[in-house]
């Protein structure tokens, strides 16, 4: 089966105009130079007869092209089409970004998706022209390229941080695919390796986004919900504990600076992927505004261009937030969550895992017995792997599984779908804040259906208007 075709004329017009709206949606491969670029590459636009277009960087690399050193494809924002898809391909790509293929192999990735490895390969070839193994390899190579260019990590550390099994494999793969070694790339980037230091060193990486981007709205949302003892946030930065270290996210003019200090650099791929989802960096603001701007939300959309739906670093953590936040204020939920972290935090000050929460006595924290019972049942379904909130399960199936938990209803599952499952059309049914905002703006309930397929963004516009 042939991969889905791109419209050549539309792609070439976007490249000729260096249209940033298409950055991350496709890649331009130049047959004369054997280099592939982003649509915004500042290099001279090649002749139409000398270019080919690919939907994914892995497809370009499989065809024998190497990434441009000027526009740096590793910095492209993600394709919003893949980011929003809840089907097998979309979920598989998110899990690959999260490092699942590096940890479990393609066979393990397929098992997590509850399909055969052969079927997964067939789906990838049909959509992208390459299999999941090639996609995982390209992700490793592009992350390694970014680390070599932007940090002073030793080449050995870069190899393992990017997911390679050995330095020899790393050197061989980069030379075979890109035509240069890691040391040669580092030399051209003007970087020198740092000496080893005791403890985790702080690395800074750039996370590119698709503009417009409502920085103030995203960081204000996270700051108002920051859990004491786990997160610190204001309008200028967001920091939290992550497995084996800490992260800090700081907005810059055209990107988000990620400062990460982790003991095991093999976690970098997961950290980067989850930070992108936390800040909703891969959304398509033009498509969202194109729908919502023509409805009763038009004035709100104009007032907050580039508004995003903040995600989460961990699906279980977000689900606990949703359960604790039922029918109480944001400030009240934050207080209770801080108490849970103070009593049940995992080693390193992390949010408790489902296993840890099951073993912790939550009485005396201000939670009702019914709420405690719901939290325990929620933890149990994740421990038993009946529900996957980190990308492996169809969102509709995950919601159905959550609704079987006593104490979890449509509002809770809607909020979890909106932030953890990344469903752009999720709607927290019965939310009092949304009802107040709609009443104040004179928006009738029947307008909710007009906001599809972007009801999650409609909810954020309404919450932001309070």
GROMACS .gro file of C-alpha atoms in nm:
model
  466
    1UNK     CA    1   0.000   0.000   0.000
    2UNK     CA    2   0.145   0.342  -0.096
    3UNK     CA    3   0.176   0.618   0.166
    4UNK     CA    4  -0.076   0.901   0.160
    5UNK     CA    5   0.022   1.164  -0.095
    6UNK     CA    6   0.084   1.532  -0.027
    7UNK     CA    7  -0.043   1.796  -0.269
    8UNK     CA    8   0.273   1.903  -0.451
    9UNK     CA    9   0.153   2.249  -0.561
   10UNK     CA   10   0.027   2.343  -0.214
   11UNK     CA   11   0.352   2.232  -0.053
   12UNK     CA   12   0.566   2.414  -0.307
   13UNK     CA   13   0.372   2.739  -0.258
   14UNK     CA   14   0.423   2.707   0.120
   15UNK     CA   15   0.797   2.652   0.073
   16UNK     CA   16   0.827   2.944  -0.171
   17UNK     CA   17   0.656   3.173   0.081
   18UNK     CA   18   0.842   3.020   0.380
   19UNK     CA   19   0.499   2.994   0.540
   20UNK     CA   20   0.546   2.915   0.911
   21UNK     CA   21   0.195   2.770   0.931
   22UNK     CA   22   0.324   2.459   0.753
   23UNK     CA   23   0.630   2.409   0.971
   24UNK     CA   24   0.623   2.051   1.100
   25UNK     CA   25   0.348   1.943   0.860
   26UNK     CA   26   0.583   1.821   0.588
   27UNK     CA   27   0.949   1.826   0.485
   28UNK     CA   28   1.111   1.935   0.159
   29UNK     CA   29   1.377   1.704   0.018
   30UNK     CA   30   1.614   1.843  -0.246
   31UNK     CA   31   1.728   1.578  -0.492
   32UNK     CA   32   2.043   1.764  -0.600
   33UNK     CA   33   2.184   1.814  -0.248
   34UNK     CA   34   2.025   1.507  -0.081
   35UNK     CA   35   1.917   1.734   0.208
   36UNK     CA   36   1.569   1.771   0.358
   37UNK     CA   37   1.445   2.096   0.512
   38UNK     CA   38   1.159   2.259   0.697
   39UNK     CA   39   0.919   2.473   0.489
   40UNK     CA   40   1.066   2.782   0.657
   41UNK     CA   41   1.428   2.710   0.560
   42UNK     CA   42   1.607   3.039   0.477
   43UNK     CA   43   1.802   2.876   0.193
   44UNK     CA   44   1.718   2.964  -0.166
   45UNK     CA   45   1.400   2.791  -0.280
   46UNK     CA   46   1.499   2.500  -0.504
   47UNK     CA   47   1.348   2.443  -0.846
   48UNK     CA   48   1.022   2.248  -0.838
   49UNK     CA   49   1.171   1.975  -1.054
   50UNK     CA   50   1.435   1.907  -0.788
   51UNK     CA   51   1.215   1.864  -0.481
   52UNK     CA   52   1.007   1.594  -0.319
   53UNK     CA   53   0.781   1.629  -0.017
   54UNK     CA   54   0.748   1.393   0.281
   55UNK     CA   55   0.498   1.388   0.566
   56UNK     CA   56   0.752   1.276   0.825
   57UNK     CA   57   1.126   1.321   0.873
   58UNK     CA   58   1.166   0.943   0.888
   59UNK     CA   59   1.024   0.911   0.537
   60UNK     CA   60   1.280   1.160   0.403
   61UNK     CA   61   1.566   0.984   0.579
   62UNK     CA   62   1.453   0.644   0.456
   63UNK     CA   63   1.473   0.785   0.102
   64UNK     CA   64   1.837   0.880   0.159
   65UNK     CA   65   1.810   1.248   0.256
   66UNK     CA   66   1.986   1.404   0.556
   67UNK     CA   67   1.864   1.697   0.773
   68UNK     CA   68   1.955   2.055   0.690
   69UNK     CA   69   2.204   2.220   0.926
   70UNK     CA   70   2.052   2.564   0.867
   71UNK     CA   71   1.682   2.514   0.941
   72UNK     CA   72   1.740   2.213   1.172
   73UNK     CA   73   1.438   1.982   1.125
   74UNK     CA   74   1.484   1.854   1.481
   75UNK     CA   75   1.339   2.186   1.600
   76UNK     CA   76   1.017   2.162   1.402
   77UNK     CA   77   0.696   2.180   1.604
   78UNK     CA   78   0.498   1.859   1.581
   79UNK     CA   79   0.243   1.805   1.309
   80UNK     CA   80  -0.092   1.900   1.468
   81UNK     CA   81  -0.262   1.638   1.254
   82UNK     CA   82  -0.076   1.357   1.431
   83UNK     CA   83  -0.101   1.528   1.770
   84UNK     CA   84  -0.480   1.535   1.762
   85UNK     CA   85  -0.544   1.191   1.622
   86UNK     CA   86  -0.666   0.933   1.870
   87UNK     CA   87  -0.629   0.647   1.624
   88UNK     CA   88  -0.356   0.383   1.632
   89UNK     CA   89  -0.105   0.580   1.424
   90UNK     CA   90  -0.147   0.898   1.628
   91UNK     CA   91  -0.115   0.710   1.956
   92UNK     CA   92   0.182   0.509   1.831
   93UNK     CA   93   0.366   0.825   1.727
   94UNK     CA   94   0.306   0.980   2.070
   95UNK     CA   95   0.434   0.666   2.241
   96UNK     CA   96   0.745   0.664   2.020
   97UNK     CA   97   0.810   1.027   2.113
   98UNK     CA   98   0.769   0.921   2.474
   99UNK     CA   99   1.046   0.664   2.433
  100UNK     CA  100   0.826   0.354   2.439
  101UNK     CA  101   0.997   0.194   2.138
  102UNK     CA  102   1.341   0.249   2.293
  103UNK     CA  103   1.236   0.082   2.618
  104UNK     CA  104   1.024  -0.204   2.484
  105UNK     CA  105   1.112  -0.231   2.117
  106UNK     CA  106   0.856  -0.226   1.839
  107UNK     CA  107   0.707  -0.553   1.963
  108UNK     CA  108   0.650  -0.397   2.306
  109UNK     CA  109   0.503  -0.086   2.144
  110UNK     CA  110   0.255  -0.303   1.953
  111UNK     CA  111   0.160  -0.492   2.269
  112UNK     CA  112   0.087  -0.166   2.449
  113UNK     CA  113  -0.144  -0.072   2.163
  114UNK     CA  114  -0.303  -0.421   2.177
  115UNK     CA  115  -0.227  -0.505   1.814
  116UNK     CA  116   0.024  -0.729   1.639
  117UNK     CA  117   0.363  -0.597   1.535
  118UNK     CA  118   0.283  -0.687   1.175
  119UNK     CA  119  -0.039  -0.485   1.177
  120UNK     CA  120   0.140  -0.187   1.331
  121UNK     CA  121   0.407  -0.201   1.061
  122UNK     CA  122   0.141  -0.221   0.790
  123UNK     CA  123  -0.039   0.086   0.924
  124UNK     CA  124   0.281   0.291   0.939
  125UNK     CA  125   0.385   0.200   0.586
  126UNK     CA  126   0.037   0.291   0.460
  127UNK     CA  127   0.045   0.635   0.627
  128UNK     CA  128   0.414   0.728   0.621
  129UNK     CA  129   0.587   0.496   0.379
  130UNK     CA  130   0.815   0.363   0.656
  131UNK     CA  131   0.772   0.134   0.955
  132UNK     CA  132   0.773   0.228   1.326
  133UNK     CA  133   1.136   0.117   1.363
  134UNK     CA  134   1.247   0.379   1.110
  135UNK     CA  135   1.039   0.646   1.285
  136UNK     CA  136   1.194   0.558   1.622
  137UNK     CA  137   1.544   0.569   1.472
  138UNK     CA  138   1.484   0.912   1.318
  139UNK     CA  139   1.354   1.042   1.650
  140UNK     CA  140   1.672   0.920   1.819
  141UNK     CA  141   1.894   1.075   1.554
  142UNK     CA  142   1.719   1.413   1.561
  143UNK     CA  143   1.728   1.429   1.941
  144UNK     CA  144   2.097   1.340   1.930
  145UNK     CA  145   2.155   1.612   1.671
  146UNK     CA  146   1.988   1.868   1.896
  147UNK     CA  147   2.189   1.757   2.200
  148UNK     CA  148   2.516   1.773   2.005
  149UNK     CA  149   2.431   2.118   1.874
  150UNK     CA  150   2.284   2.281   2.185
  151UNK     CA  151   2.453   2.115   2.484
  152UNK     CA  152   2.797   2.019   2.605
  153UNK     CA  153   2.709   1.658   2.685
  154UNK     CA  154   2.981   1.404   2.613
  155UNK     CA  155   2.918   1.207   2.293
  156UNK     CA  156   2.880   0.895   2.505
  157UNK     CA  157   2.607   1.063   2.710
  158UNK     CA  158   2.436   1.190   2.396
  159UNK     CA  159   2.422   0.836   2.256
  160UNK     CA  160   2.243   0.694   2.559
  161UNK     CA  161   2.028   1.004   2.614
  162UNK     CA  162   1.895   0.972   2.259
  163UNK     CA  163   1.810   0.605   2.308
  164UNK     CA  164   2.098   0.426   2.134
  165UNK     CA  165   2.220   0.101   2.285
  166UNK     CA  166   2.589   0.178   2.242
  167UNK     CA  167   2.826   0.450   2.127
  168UNK     CA  168   2.938   0.228   1.840
  169UNK     CA  169   2.578   0.191   1.721
  170UNK     CA  170   2.529   0.567   1.753
  171UNK     CA  171   2.841   0.652   1.549
  172UNK     CA  172   2.758   0.393   1.282
  173UNK     CA  173   2.394   0.500   1.246
  174UNK     CA  174   2.474   0.871   1.225
  175UNK     CA  175   2.749   0.818   0.967
  176UNK     CA  176   2.533   0.584   0.762
  177UNK     CA  177   2.225   0.809   0.770
  178UNK     CA  178   2.371   1.161   0.779
  179UNK     CA  179   2.716   1.115   0.629
  180UNK     CA  180   2.900   1.258   0.928
  181UNK     CA  181   2.997   1.142   1.276
  182UNK     CA  182   2.874   1.295   1.605
  183UNK     CA  183   3.218   1.451   1.662
  184UNK     CA  184   3.214   1.610   1.317
  185UNK     CA  185   2.868   1.758   1.376
  186UNK     CA  186   2.975   1.896   1.712
  187UNK     CA  187   3.280   2.057   1.557
  188UNK     CA  188   3.072   2.235   1.291
  189UNK     CA  189   2.827   2.350   1.562
  190UNK     CA  190   3.113   2.508   1.760
  191UNK     CA  191   3.037   2.304   2.071
  192UNK     CA  192   3.289   2.134   2.297
  193UNK     CA  193   3.212   1.849   2.532
  194UNK     CA  194   3.209   1.924   2.902
  195UNK     CA  195   3.389   1.714   3.160
  196UNK     CA  196   3.188   1.477   3.375
  197UNK     CA  197   3.054   1.628   3.697
  198UNK     CA  198   2.908   1.470   4.006
  199UNK     CA  199   2.529   1.465   4.003
  200UNK     CA  200   2.295   1.570   3.724
  201UNK     CA  201   2.406   1.863   3.511
  202UNK     CA  202   2.147   2.111   3.385
  203UNK     CA  203   2.092   2.104   3.011
  204UNK     CA  204   1.905   2.368   2.815
  205UNK     CA  205   1.705   2.274   2.506
  206UNK     CA  206   1.479   2.478   2.283
  207UNK     CA  207   1.118   2.368   2.239
  208UNK     CA  208   0.979   2.539   1.932
  209UNK     CA  209   0.611   2.623   1.904
  210UNK     CA  210   0.361   2.730   1.642
  211UNK     CA  211   0.264   3.098   1.678
  212UNK     CA  212   0.054   3.277   1.786
  213UNK     CA  213   0.103   3.131   2.131
  214UNK     CA  214  -0.074   3.266   2.440
  215UNK     CA  215   0.219   3.245   2.681
  216UNK     CA  216   0.045   3.440   2.958
  217UNK     CA  217  -0.267   3.225   2.942
  218UNK     CA  218  -0.079   2.893   2.961
  219UNK     CA  219   0.153   2.992   3.242
  220UNK     CA  220  -0.125   3.163   3.441
  221UNK     CA  221  -0.335   2.845   3.415
  222UNK     CA  222  -0.046   2.630   3.541
  223UNK     CA  223   0.047   2.878   3.815
  224UNK     CA  224  -0.305   2.887   3.961
  225UNK     CA  225  -0.304   2.507   3.983
  226UNK     CA  226   0.057   2.446   4.092
  227UNK     CA  227   0.069   2.182   4.367
  228UNK     CA  228   0.276   2.288   4.670
  229UNK     CA  229   0.579   2.069   4.713
  230UNK     CA  230   0.569   1.949   4.351
  231UNK     CA  231   0.551   2.257   4.130
  232UNK     CA  232   0.638   2.626   4.136
  233UNK     CA  233   0.500   2.854   3.868
  234UNK     CA  234   0.425   3.214   3.776
  235UNK     CA  235   0.371   3.404   3.452
  236UNK     CA  236   0.741   3.377   3.363
  237UNK     CA  237   0.834   3.018   3.445
  238UNK     CA  238   0.712   2.674   3.546
  239UNK     CA  239   0.922   2.422   3.741
  240UNK     CA  240   0.854   2.079   3.884
  241UNK     CA  241   1.006   1.754   4.000
  242UNK     CA  242   1.032   1.477   3.741
  243UNK     CA  243   1.170   1.124   3.776
  244UNK     CA  244   1.537   1.159   3.866
  245UNK     CA  245   1.552   1.537   3.866
  246UNK     CA  246   1.378   1.866   3.787
  247UNK     CA  247   1.267   2.074   3.491
  248UNK     CA  248   1.210   2.445   3.440
  249UNK     CA  249   1.019   2.589   3.144
  250UNK     CA  250   1.070   2.955   3.053
  251UNK     CA  251   0.904   3.136   2.762
  252UNK     CA  252   1.130   3.309   2.510
  253UNK     CA  253   1.056   3.517   2.202
  254UNK     CA  254   1.002   3.229   1.959
  255UNK     CA  255   1.038   2.917   2.172
  256UNK     CA  256   1.022   2.772   2.523
  257UNK     CA  257   1.353   2.716   2.702
  258UNK     CA  258   1.363   2.380   2.879
  259UNK     CA  259   1.620   2.350   3.157
  260UNK     CA  260   1.638   1.988   3.264
  261UNK     CA  261   1.854   1.821   3.527
  262UNK     CA  262   1.810   1.444   3.546
  263UNK     CA  263   2.040   1.176   3.678
  264UNK     CA  264   1.955   0.941   3.392
  265UNK     CA  265   1.974   1.125   3.060
  266UNK     CA  266   1.789   0.838   2.894
  267UNK     CA  267   1.477   1.011   3.028
  268UNK     CA  268   1.532   1.316   2.807
  269UNK     CA  269   1.316   1.195   2.520
  270UNK     CA  270   1.022   1.139   2.753
  271UNK     CA  271   1.078   1.472   2.929
  272UNK     CA  272   1.081   1.664   2.600
  273UNK     CA  273   0.768   1.490   2.469
  274UNK     CA  274   0.574   1.545   2.789
  275UNK     CA  275   0.677   1.910   2.814
  276UNK     CA  276   0.549   1.966   2.462
  277UNK     CA  277   0.215   1.813   2.558
  278UNK     CA  278   0.204   2.002   2.888
  279UNK     CA  279   0.236   2.334   2.703
  280UNK     CA  280   0.032   2.226   2.397
  281UNK     CA  281   0.312   2.339   2.167
  282UNK     CA  282   0.197   2.146   1.860
  283UNK     CA  283  -0.156   2.286   1.830
  284UNK     CA  284  -0.279   2.458   1.513
  285UNK     CA  285  -0.401   2.802   1.626
  286UNK     CA  286  -0.519   2.901   1.281
  287UNK     CA  287  -0.749   2.600   1.242
  288UNK     CA  288  -0.890   2.649   1.592
  289UNK     CA  289  -0.953   3.020   1.546
  290UNK     CA  290  -1.100   2.954   1.201
  291UNK     CA  291  -1.383   2.754   1.359
  292UNK     CA  292  -1.434   2.921   1.697
  293UNK     CA  293  -1.384   3.273   1.562
  294UNK     CA  294  -1.700   3.239   1.350
  295UNK     CA  295  -1.918   3.152   1.650
  296UNK     CA  296  -2.043   3.331   1.959
  297UNK     CA  297  -1.690   3.293   2.097
  298UNK     CA  298  -1.551   3.527   1.831
  299UNK     CA  299  -1.475   3.818   2.069
  300UNK     CA  300  -1.293   3.585   2.311
  301UNK     CA  301  -1.088   3.432   2.030
  302UNK     CA  302  -0.988   3.777   1.907
  303UNK     CA  303  -0.891   3.881   2.260
  304UNK     CA  304  -0.676   3.570   2.323
  305UNK     CA  305  -0.509   3.467   1.997
  306UNK     CA  306  -0.309   3.148   2.023
  307UNK     CA  307  -0.484   3.024   2.337
  308UNK     CA  308  -0.378   2.668   2.427
  309UNK     CA  309  -0.512   2.379   2.636
  310UNK     CA  310  -0.248   2.299   2.900
  311UNK     CA  311  -0.186   1.926   2.923
  312UNK     CA  312  -0.012   1.729   3.194
  313UNK     CA  313   0.322   1.568   3.264
  314UNK     CA  314   0.158   1.252   3.396
  315UNK     CA  315  -0.185   1.107   3.321
  316UNK     CA  316  -0.249   0.960   3.665
  317UNK     CA  317  -0.153   1.286   3.833
  318UNK     CA  318  -0.407   1.472   3.620
  319UNK     CA  319  -0.678   1.216   3.697
  320UNK     CA  320  -0.617   1.261   4.070
  321UNK     CA  321  -0.637   1.639   4.022
  322UNK     CA  322  -0.973   1.594   3.851
  323UNK     CA  323  -1.117   1.372   4.125
  324UNK     CA  324  -0.994   1.598   4.405
  325UNK     CA  325  -1.124   1.905   4.221
  326UNK     CA  326  -1.482   1.780   4.194
  327UNK     CA  327  -1.723   2.051   4.309
  328UNK     CA  328  -1.461   2.261   4.490
  329UNK     CA  329  -1.260   2.568   4.395
  330UNK     CA  330  -0.924   2.559   4.219
  331UNK     CA  331  -0.758   2.696   4.534
  332UNK     CA  332  -0.927   2.435   4.751
  333UNK     CA  333  -0.817   2.152   4.523
  334UNK     CA  334  -0.463   2.285   4.522
  335UNK     CA  335  -0.452   2.276   4.901
  336UNK     CA  336  -0.577   1.917   4.919
  337UNK     CA  337  -0.337   1.803   4.648
  338UNK     CA  338  -0.050   1.963   4.836
  339UNK     CA  339  -0.144   1.758   5.142
  340UNK     CA  340  -0.154   1.440   4.933
  341UNK     CA  341   0.194   1.511   4.798
  342UNK     CA  342   0.325   1.594   5.146
  343UNK     CA  343   0.202   1.260   5.280
  344UNK     CA  344   0.231   1.026   4.984
  345UNK     CA  345   0.505   1.170   4.761
  346UNK     CA  346   0.719   0.915   4.584
  347UNK     CA  347   1.100   0.929   4.630
  348UNK     CA  348   1.243   1.252   4.491
  349UNK     CA  349   0.933   1.452   4.580
  350UNK     CA  350   0.738   1.309   4.286
  351UNK     CA  351   0.363   1.284   4.265
  352UNK     CA  352   0.262   0.944   4.407
  353UNK     CA  353   0.234   0.657   4.161
  354UNK     CA  354  -0.089   0.452   4.153
  355UNK     CA  355   0.089   0.178   4.350
  356UNK     CA  356   0.209   0.424   4.613
  357UNK     CA  357  -0.131   0.589   4.647
  358UNK     CA  358  -0.298   0.254   4.700
  359UNK     CA  359  -0.069   0.186   4.997
  360UNK     CA  360  -0.106   0.532   5.156
  361UNK     CA  361  -0.354   0.619   5.429
  362UNK     CA  362  -0.528   0.934   5.301
  363UNK     CA  363  -0.743   0.999   5.606
  364UNK     CA  364  -0.692   1.323   5.797
  365UNK     CA  365  -0.612   1.529   5.488
  366UNK     CA  366  -0.953   1.690   5.448
  367UNK     CA  367  -1.079   1.440   5.190
  368UNK     CA  368  -1.418   1.277   5.239
  369UNK     CA  369  -1.430   0.899   5.275
  370UNK     CA  370  -1.612   0.880   4.943
  371UNK     CA  371  -1.340   1.083   4.769
  372UNK     CA  372  -1.070   0.863   4.920
  373UNK     CA  373  -1.251   0.553   4.798
  374UNK     CA  374  -1.271   0.698   4.445
  375UNK     CA  375  -0.899   0.777   4.444
  376UNK     CA  376  -0.816   0.422   4.556
  377UNK     CA  377  -1.040   0.270   4.289
  378UNK     CA  378  -0.885   0.499   4.027
  379UNK     CA  379  -0.534   0.390   4.130
  380UNK     CA  380  -0.642   0.025   4.116
  381UNK     CA  381  -0.766   0.040   3.755
  382UNK     CA  382  -0.433   0.189   3.647
  383UNK     CA  383  -0.231  -0.067   3.841
  384UNK     CA  384  -0.437  -0.343   3.679
  385UNK     CA  385  -0.378  -0.175   3.339
  386UNK     CA  386  -0.747  -0.154   3.265
  387UNK     CA  387  -0.700   0.213   3.176
  388UNK     CA  388  -0.398   0.384   3.016
  389UNK     CA  389  -0.385   0.761   3.057
  390UNK     CA  390  -0.045   0.818   2.897
  391UNK     CA  391  -0.125   0.764   2.530
  392UNK     CA  392  -0.156   0.391   2.471
  393UNK     CA  393  -0.534   0.355   2.476
  394UNK     CA  394  -0.809   0.485   2.252
  395UNK     CA  395  -0.945   0.797   2.431
  396UNK     CA  396  -1.306   0.672   2.408
  397UNK     CA  397  -1.205   0.339   2.564
  398UNK     CA  398  -1.013   0.517   2.840
  399UNK     CA  399  -1.315   0.735   2.920
  400UNK     CA  400  -1.542   0.430   2.925
  401UNK     CA  401  -1.305   0.257   3.167
  402UNK     CA  402  -1.294   0.560   3.395
  403UNK     CA  403  -1.674   0.586   3.402
  404UNK     CA  404  -1.684   0.239   3.556
  405UNK     CA  405  -1.505   0.376   3.863
  406UNK     CA  406  -1.749   0.470   4.140
  407UNK     CA  407  -1.732   0.846   4.198
  408UNK     CA  408  -1.616   0.937   3.848
  409UNK     CA  409  -1.875   1.093   3.619
  410UNK     CA  410  -1.900   1.294   3.295
  411UNK     CA  411  -1.741   1.613   3.434
  412UNK     CA  412  -1.436   1.427   3.566
  413UNK     CA  413  -1.384   1.221   3.250
  414UNK     CA  414  -1.435   1.532   3.037
  415UNK     CA  415  -1.164   1.717   3.227
  416UNK     CA  416  -0.927   1.418   3.207
  417UNK     CA  417  -0.993   1.382   2.834
  418UNK     CA  418  -0.933   1.753   2.784
  419UNK     CA  419  -0.592   1.764   2.954
  420UNK     CA  420  -0.451   1.410   2.985
  421UNK     CA  421  -0.596   1.237   2.678
  422UNK     CA  422  -0.547   1.548   2.460
  423UNK     CA  423  -0.894   1.525   2.306
  424UNK     CA  424  -0.949   1.862   2.133
  425UNK     CA  425  -1.326   1.814   2.145
  426UNK     CA  426  -1.353   1.718   2.514
  427UNK     CA  427  -1.611   1.908   2.718
  428UNK     CA  428  -1.641   1.891   3.101
  429UNK     CA  429  -2.017   1.843   3.125
  430UNK     CA  430  -2.180   2.046   3.404
  431UNK     CA  431  -1.876   2.262   3.484
  432UNK     CA  432  -1.998   2.555   3.696
  433UNK     CA  433  -1.733   2.794   3.567
  434UNK     CA  434  -1.832   2.728   3.208
  435UNK     CA  435  -2.199   2.777   3.294
  436UNK     CA  436  -2.124   3.111   3.465
  437UNK     CA  437  -1.919   3.237   3.172
  438UNK     CA  438  -2.177   3.134   2.915
  439UNK     CA  439  -2.454   3.297   3.117
  440UNK     CA  440  -2.257   3.621   3.155
  441UNK     CA  441  -2.191   3.629   2.781
  442UNK     CA  442  -2.547   3.535   2.688
  443UNK     CA  443  -2.443   3.215   2.512
  444UNK     CA  444  -2.712   2.944   2.508
  445UNK     CA  445  -2.627   2.578   2.568
  446UNK     CA  446  -2.708   2.480   2.209
  447UNK     CA  447  -2.400   2.673   2.092
  448UNK     CA  448  -2.175   2.410   2.250
  449UNK     CA  449  -2.231   2.183   1.950
  450UNK     CA  450  -2.120   2.461   1.715
  451UNK     CA  451  -1.772   2.456   1.871
  452UNK     CA  452  -1.687   2.106   1.750
  453UNK     CA  453  -1.423   1.975   1.695
  454UNK     CA  454  -1.250   2.229   1.922
  455UNK     CA  455  -1.470   2.229   2.234
  456UNK     CA  456  -1.168   2.185   2.463
  457UNK     CA  457  -1.032   2.517   2.334
  458UNK     CA  458  -1.376   2.672   2.370
  459UNK     CA  459  -1.373   2.566   2.736
  460UNK     CA  460  -1.036   2.735   2.790
  461UNK     CA  461  -1.162   3.056   2.629
  462UNK     CA  462  -1.463   3.054   2.861
  463UNK     CA  463  -1.259   2.975   3.173
  464UNK     CA  464  -1.014   3.252   3.080
  465UNK     CA  465  -1.298   3.503   3.049
  466UNK     CA  466  -1.414   3.463   3.411
   0.00000   0.00000   0.00000
